[in-house]
Amino acid sequence: MGRLSVTLCGIEIDNPIIPASGTFGFGYEFAELYDINCLGTFSFKGTTKDPRFGNETPRIAEAPAGMLNAVGLQNPGVDKVISEELPKLKEVFHKPVMANVSGFSIDDYVTTCEKLDKEPQVGWLEINISCPNVHGGGMSFGTDPNAAAEVIRAVKKVTTKPVIAKLSPNVTDIVSIAKACEEAGADAISLINTLLGMRINLKTRKPLLANTTGGLSGPAVFPVAVRCVWQVSHAVSIPVIGMGGVSSAEDVLEMLMAGATAVEVGAANLVDPYACPKIIEALPGAMDKLGIQNLSEL
Amino acid sequence: MQDIVCTVVENMAIAKDTYHMSLMGSFTESLRPGQFINVSIDGQYLRRPVSIFNVRHNVIEIIYKVVGVGTDILSKKTQGDTLDTLVGLGNGYDLSKSGDHPLLIGGGVGVPPLYLLAKELLKEHKTVSVVLGFNSKDDVFYAERFKDLGCADVTVTTVDGSVGIKGFVTDALPENYTYVYTCGPEPMLKAVYKAMKTSGQFSFEERMGCGFGACMGCSCKTITGYKRICKEGPVLTKEEILWDD
């Protein structure tokens, strides 16, 4: 194992850097810029049973040290993801990839996971029960321990791949939801999805986003993410993937010290398309300064 | 797409709240009319997309209007300041469809991308007609520069009639032309769409997250499916446009 490598649910990855779902498409926009095989893996665009256009525009707004988005899970649907996106992905990425799955009913999640389970390149299924930008489903599963557990239990029945529950910070007690997912059989927890927010245009006095509200991401949410990772990783015995505003090698180390096994990088990819390779390159130097020999020791 | 740290060569006010900025950098990709750049602005998280006005050697020229905090910071940049910029974004206009006598219609800060387009069309010996619409005299910029390029005729309209023809661009369309290229605010694009007698290409504006196709922040519906304004756009053909209402 190299200095940077970590093991995530039995799969060794070269480094803990994972572009987060919704900020990396299916990889090939970034593959035009750099060899994306330098990544640990990446979580591809949130996939649903049926195709979705998502919300009306504007879907994006500036925020202090971050951004709001209300894309609303635009994706071509699982069948087209398998027939059109994954073959293209395979050409540019040669490692196990993380499939990100969303749904509006238990059946949706199950159908989508059943199909993605048959794809050899899919290494993990990341179950998004925390999208704040869709009505019905999405976050409503992730804000109640019983509903969250029900999704995870149902998905576990149709796949042998590791199942990761992606949690929302928009809850009163994230630990109880993480524990419910662990008890339901989740192999790992990833957190945090975006924080629900909104902005208003002072001139029009109307919300900036067509969806009124959106999810806050970027450095603004980093301390919230570190806190959630700390709380959850101390309460469950399955691995935790930390995300939320990670922008530098130091942020990655902080997440790992909070208890994360690996780290997802989201909004940073959008403002700097080279954010992830820069972080990977900077990690050894940042580790040297802190006397860290191998990331797996953290 | 290239990520380049550009140096500001010039940044001057040319009309009300409107600035002309020249950025020097080592651009290796050839840039097409209708493409845009995405500029990182200190203190702002998201980059700001701005269309390309002109390209010469290793200098990209942009024209932007101060509409908020980001563009206000941009307007205060001076010679020697640097800006991290993503260059060469979007599809740009397809010049091959122009016919012999293309008509270029611009409104406000939709005018800039038409300048580089006019320059390229003139290189191909086309007869280029131009109609530029502004709100008022104070907003008008660079109509004479289109004339200097060698455009056959350049008509300016203002809503209040303070200069040029009083009214909208659609009140000043010439009789004869073979194709339309346009860029401007959406109400103007809709009016042009209704008034034009040929096919054409429209450049759209949208709030963007990344500017290079990753976030799906700027998607729109078209006759030929969902498109990202930043990647499959910002230029759409008349035939594929699906208006919201």
JSON list of N, CA and C in Angstrom, two decimals, chain A residues 9 163-165 178-179 181-183 185-190 232-241 259 261:
[
{"chain": "A", "resi": 9, "resn": "CYS", "atom": "N", "xyz": [-14.42, -0.15, 2.41]},
{"chain": "A", "resi": 9, "resn": "CYS", "atom": "CA", "xyz": [-15.33, -1.31, 2.33]},
{"chain": "A", "resi": 9, "resn": "CYS", "atom": "C", "xyz": [-14.68, -2.45, 1.55]},
{"chain": "A", "resi": 163, "resn": "VAL", "atom": "N", "xyz": [-22.79, -0.81, 0.27]},
{"chain": "A", "resi": 163, "resn": "VAL", "atom": "CA", "xyz": [-23.81, 0.24, 0.23]},
{"chain": "A", "resi": 163, "resn": "VAL", "atom": "C", "xyz": [-23.42, 1.36, 1.19]},
{"chain": "A", "resi": 164, "resn": "ILE", "atom": "N", "xyz": [-23.35, 2.57, 0.64]},
{"chain": "A", "resi": 164, "resn": "ILE", "atom": "CA", "xyz": [-22.98, 3.75, 1.42]},
{"chain": "A", "resi": 164, "resn": "ILE", "atom": "C", "xyz": [-24.20, 4.64, 1.56]},
{"chain": "A", "resi": 165, "resn": "ALA", "atom": "N", "xyz": [-24.57, 4.98, 2.77]},
{"chain": "A", "resi": 165, "resn": "ALA", "atom": "CA", "xyz": [-25.71, 5.88, 2.97]},
{"chain": "A", "resi": 165, "resn": "ALA", "atom": "C", "xyz": [-25.21, 7.32, 3.03]},
{"chain": "A", "resi": 178, "resn": "ALA", "atom": "N", "xyz": [-27.49, 7.92, 11.26]},
{"chain": "A", "resi": 178, "resn": "ALA", "atom": "CA", "xyz": [-26.33, 7.10, 10.90]},
{"chain": "A", "resi": 178, "resn": "ALA", "atom": "C", "xyz": [-26.41, 5.73, 11.55]},
{"chain": "A", "resi": 179, "resn": "LYS", "atom": "N", "xyz": [-26.78, 5.72, 12.82]},
{"chain": "A", "resi": 179, "resn": "LYS", "atom": "CA", "xyz": [-26.90, 4.43, 13.54]},
{"chain": "A", "resi": 179, "resn": "LYS", "atom": "C", "xyz": [-27.99, 3.56, 12.93]},
{"chain": "A", "resi": 181, "resn": "CYS", "atom": "N", "xyz": [-28.95, 3.54, 9.86]},
{"chain": "A", "resi": 181, "resn": "CYS", "atom": "CA", "xyz": [-28.44, 3.02, 8.59]},
{"chain": "A", "resi": 181, "resn": "CYS", "atom": "C", "xyz": [-27.46, 1.87, 8.85]},
{"chain": "A", "resi": 182, "resn": "GLU", "atom": "N", "xyz": [-26.62, 2.02, 9.85]},
{"chain": "A", "resi": 182, "resn": "GLU", "atom": "CA", "xyz": [-25.67, 0.95, 10.19]},
{"chain": "A", "resi": 182, "resn": "GLU", "atom": "C", "xyz": [-26.43, -0.32, 10.58]},
{"chain": "A", "resi": 183, "resn": "GLU", "atom": "N", "xyz": [-27.43, -0.16, 11.41]},
{"chain": "A", "resi": 183, "resn": "GLU", "atom": "CA", "xyz": [-28.22, -1.33, 11.83]},
{"chain": "A", "resi": 183, "resn": "GLU", "atom": "C", "xyz": [-28.95, -1.97, 10.67]},
{"chain": "A", "resi": 185, "resn": "GLY", "atom": "N", "xyz": [-27.79, -2.30, 7.80]},
{"chain": "A", "resi": 185, "resn": "GLY", "atom": "CA", "xyz": [-26.83, -3.03, 6.97]},
{"chain": "A", "resi": 185, "resn": "GLY", "atom": "C", "xyz": [-25.93, -2.18, 6.11]},
{"chain": "A", "resi": 186, "resn": "ALA", "atom": "N", "xyz": [-25.99, -0.85, 6.25]},
{"chain": "A", "resi": 186, "resn": "ALA", "atom": "CA", "xyz": [-25.10, 0.02, 5.45]},
{"chain": "A", "resi": 186, "resn": "ALA", "atom": "C", "xyz": [-23.65, -0.36, 5.72]},
{"chain": "A", "resi": 187, "resn": "ASP", "atom": "N", "xyz": [-22.85, -0.35, 4.67]},
{"chain": "A", "resi": 187, "resn": "ASP", "atom": "CA", "xyz": [-21.44, -0.70, 4.79]},
{"chain": "A", "resi": 187, "resn": "ASP", "atom": "C", "xyz": [-20.57, 0.51, 5.09]},
{"chain": "A", "resi": 188, "resn": "ALA", "atom": "N", "xyz": [-21.13, 1.70, 4.83]},
{"chain": "A", "resi": 188, "resn": "ALA", "atom": "CA", "xyz": [-20.42, 2.93, 5.13]},
{"chain": "A", "resi": 188, "resn": "ALA", "atom": "C", "xyz": [-21.43, 4.08, 5.16]},
{"chain": "A", "resi": 189, "resn": "ILE", "atom": "N", "xyz": [-20.98, 5.20, 5.70]},
{"chain": "A", "resi": 189, "resn": "ILE", "atom": "CA", "xyz": [-21.80, 6.42, 5.73]},
{"chain": "A", "resi": 189, "resn": "ILE", "atom": "C", "xyz": [-21.02, 7.50, 5.01]},
{"chain": "A", "resi": 190, "resn": "SER", "atom": "N", "xyz": [-21.68, 8.28, 4.15]},
{"chain": "A", "resi": 190, "resn": "SER", "atom": "CA", "xyz": [-21.00, 9.46, 3.61]},
{"chain": "A", "resi": 190, "resn": "SER", "atom": "C", "xyz": [-21.81, 10.69, 4.02]},
{"chain": "A", "resi": 232, "resn": "VAL", "atom": "N", "xyz": [-20.52, 11.32, 13.96]},
{"chain": "A", "resi": 232, "resn": "VAL", "atom": "CA", "xyz": [-20.97, 10.04, 13.40]},
{"chain": "A", "resi": 232, "resn": "VAL", "atom": "C", "xyz": [-19.87, 8.98, 13.53]},
{"chain": "A", "resi": 233, "resn": "SER", "atom": "N", "xyz": [-18.63, 9.35, 13.23]},
{"chain": "A", "resi": 233, "resn": "SER", "atom": "CA", "xyz": [-17.57, 8.34, 13.25]},
{"chain": "A", "resi": 233, "resn": "SER", "atom": "C", "xyz": [-17.30, 7.84, 14.67]},
{"chain": "A", "resi": 234, "resn": "HIS", "atom": "N", "xyz": [-17.64, 8.64, 15.66]},
{"chain": "A", "resi": 234, "resn": "HIS", "atom": "CA", "xyz": [-17.49, 8.17, 17.03]},
{"chain": "A", "resi": 234, "resn": "HIS", "atom": "C", "xyz": [-18.67, 7.32, 17.50]},
{"chain": "A", "resi": 235, "resn": "ALA", "atom": "N", "xyz": [-19.73, 7.28, 16.67]},
{"chain": "A", "resi": 235, "resn": "ALA", "atom": "CA", "xyz": [-20.94, 6.55, 17.10]},
{"chain": "A", "resi": 235, "resn": "ALA", "atom": "C", "xyz": [-21.17, 5.27, 16.31]},
{"chain": "A", "resi": 236, "resn": "VAL", "atom": "N", "xyz": [-20.53, 5.14, 15.15]},
{"chain": "A", "resi": 236, "resn": "VAL", "atom": "CA", "xyz": [-20.75, 3.92, 14.34]},
{"chain": "A", "resi": 236, "resn": "VAL", "atom": "C", "xyz": [-19.40, 3.20, 14.16]},
{"chain": "A", "resi": 237, "resn": "SER", "atom": "N", "xyz": [-19.47, 1.93, 13.78]},
{"chain": "A", "resi": 237, "resn": "SER", "atom": "CA", "xyz": [-18.21, 1.19, 13.59]},
{"chain": "A", "resi": 237, "resn": "SER", "atom": "C", "xyz": [-17.91, 0.95, 12.11]},
{"chain": "A", "resi": 238, "resn": "ILE", "atom": "N", "xyz": [-18.80, 1.42, 11.21]},
{"chain": "A", "resi": 238, "resn": "ILE", "atom": "CA", "xyz": [-18.54, 1.31, 9.77]},
{"chain": "A", "resi": 238, "resn": "ILE", "atom": "C", "xyz": [-17.77, 2.56, 9.31]},
{"chain": "A", "resi": 239, "resn": "PRO", "atom": "N", "xyz": [-17.08, 2.48, 8.16]},
{"chain": "A", "resi": 239, "resn": "PRO", "atom": "CA", "xyz": [-16.31, 3.64, 7.69]},
{"chain": "A", "resi": 239, "resn": "PRO", "atom": "C", "xyz": [-17.19, 4.85, 7.37]},
{"chain": "A", "resi": 240, "resn": "VAL", "atom": "N", "xyz": [-16.62, 6.01, 7.52]},
{"chain": "A", "resi": 240, "resn": "VAL", "atom": "CA", "xyz": [-17.30, 7.27, 7.21]},
{"chain": "A", "resi": 240, "resn": "VAL", "atom": "C", "xyz": [-16.52, 7.98, 6.12]},
{"chain": "A", "resi": 241, "resn": "ILE", "atom": "N", "xyz": [-17.23, 8.45, 5.10]},
{"chain": "A", "resi": 241, "resn": "ILE", "atom": "CA", "xyz": [-16.62, 9.29, 4.06]},
{"chain": "A", "resi": 241, "resn": "ILE", "atom": "C", "xyz": [-17.02, 10.73, 4.37]},
{"chain": "A", "resi": 259, "resn": "GLY", "atom": "N", "xyz": [-12.23, 11.54, 11.74]},
{"chain": "A", "resi": 259, "resn": "GLY", "atom": "CA", "xyz": [-12.72, 10.16, 11.76]},
{"chain": "A", "resi": 259, "resn": "GLY", "atom": "C", "xyz": [-13.09, 9.59, 10.40]},
{"chain": "A", "resi": 261, "resn": "THR", "atom": "N", "xyz": [-12.63, 7.93, 6.69]},
{"chain": "A", "resi": 261, "resn": "THR", "atom": "CA", "xyz": [-11.73, 6.97, 6.04]},
{"chain": "A", "resi": 261, "resn": "THR", "atom": "C", "xyz": [-11.31, 7.50, 4.68]}
]
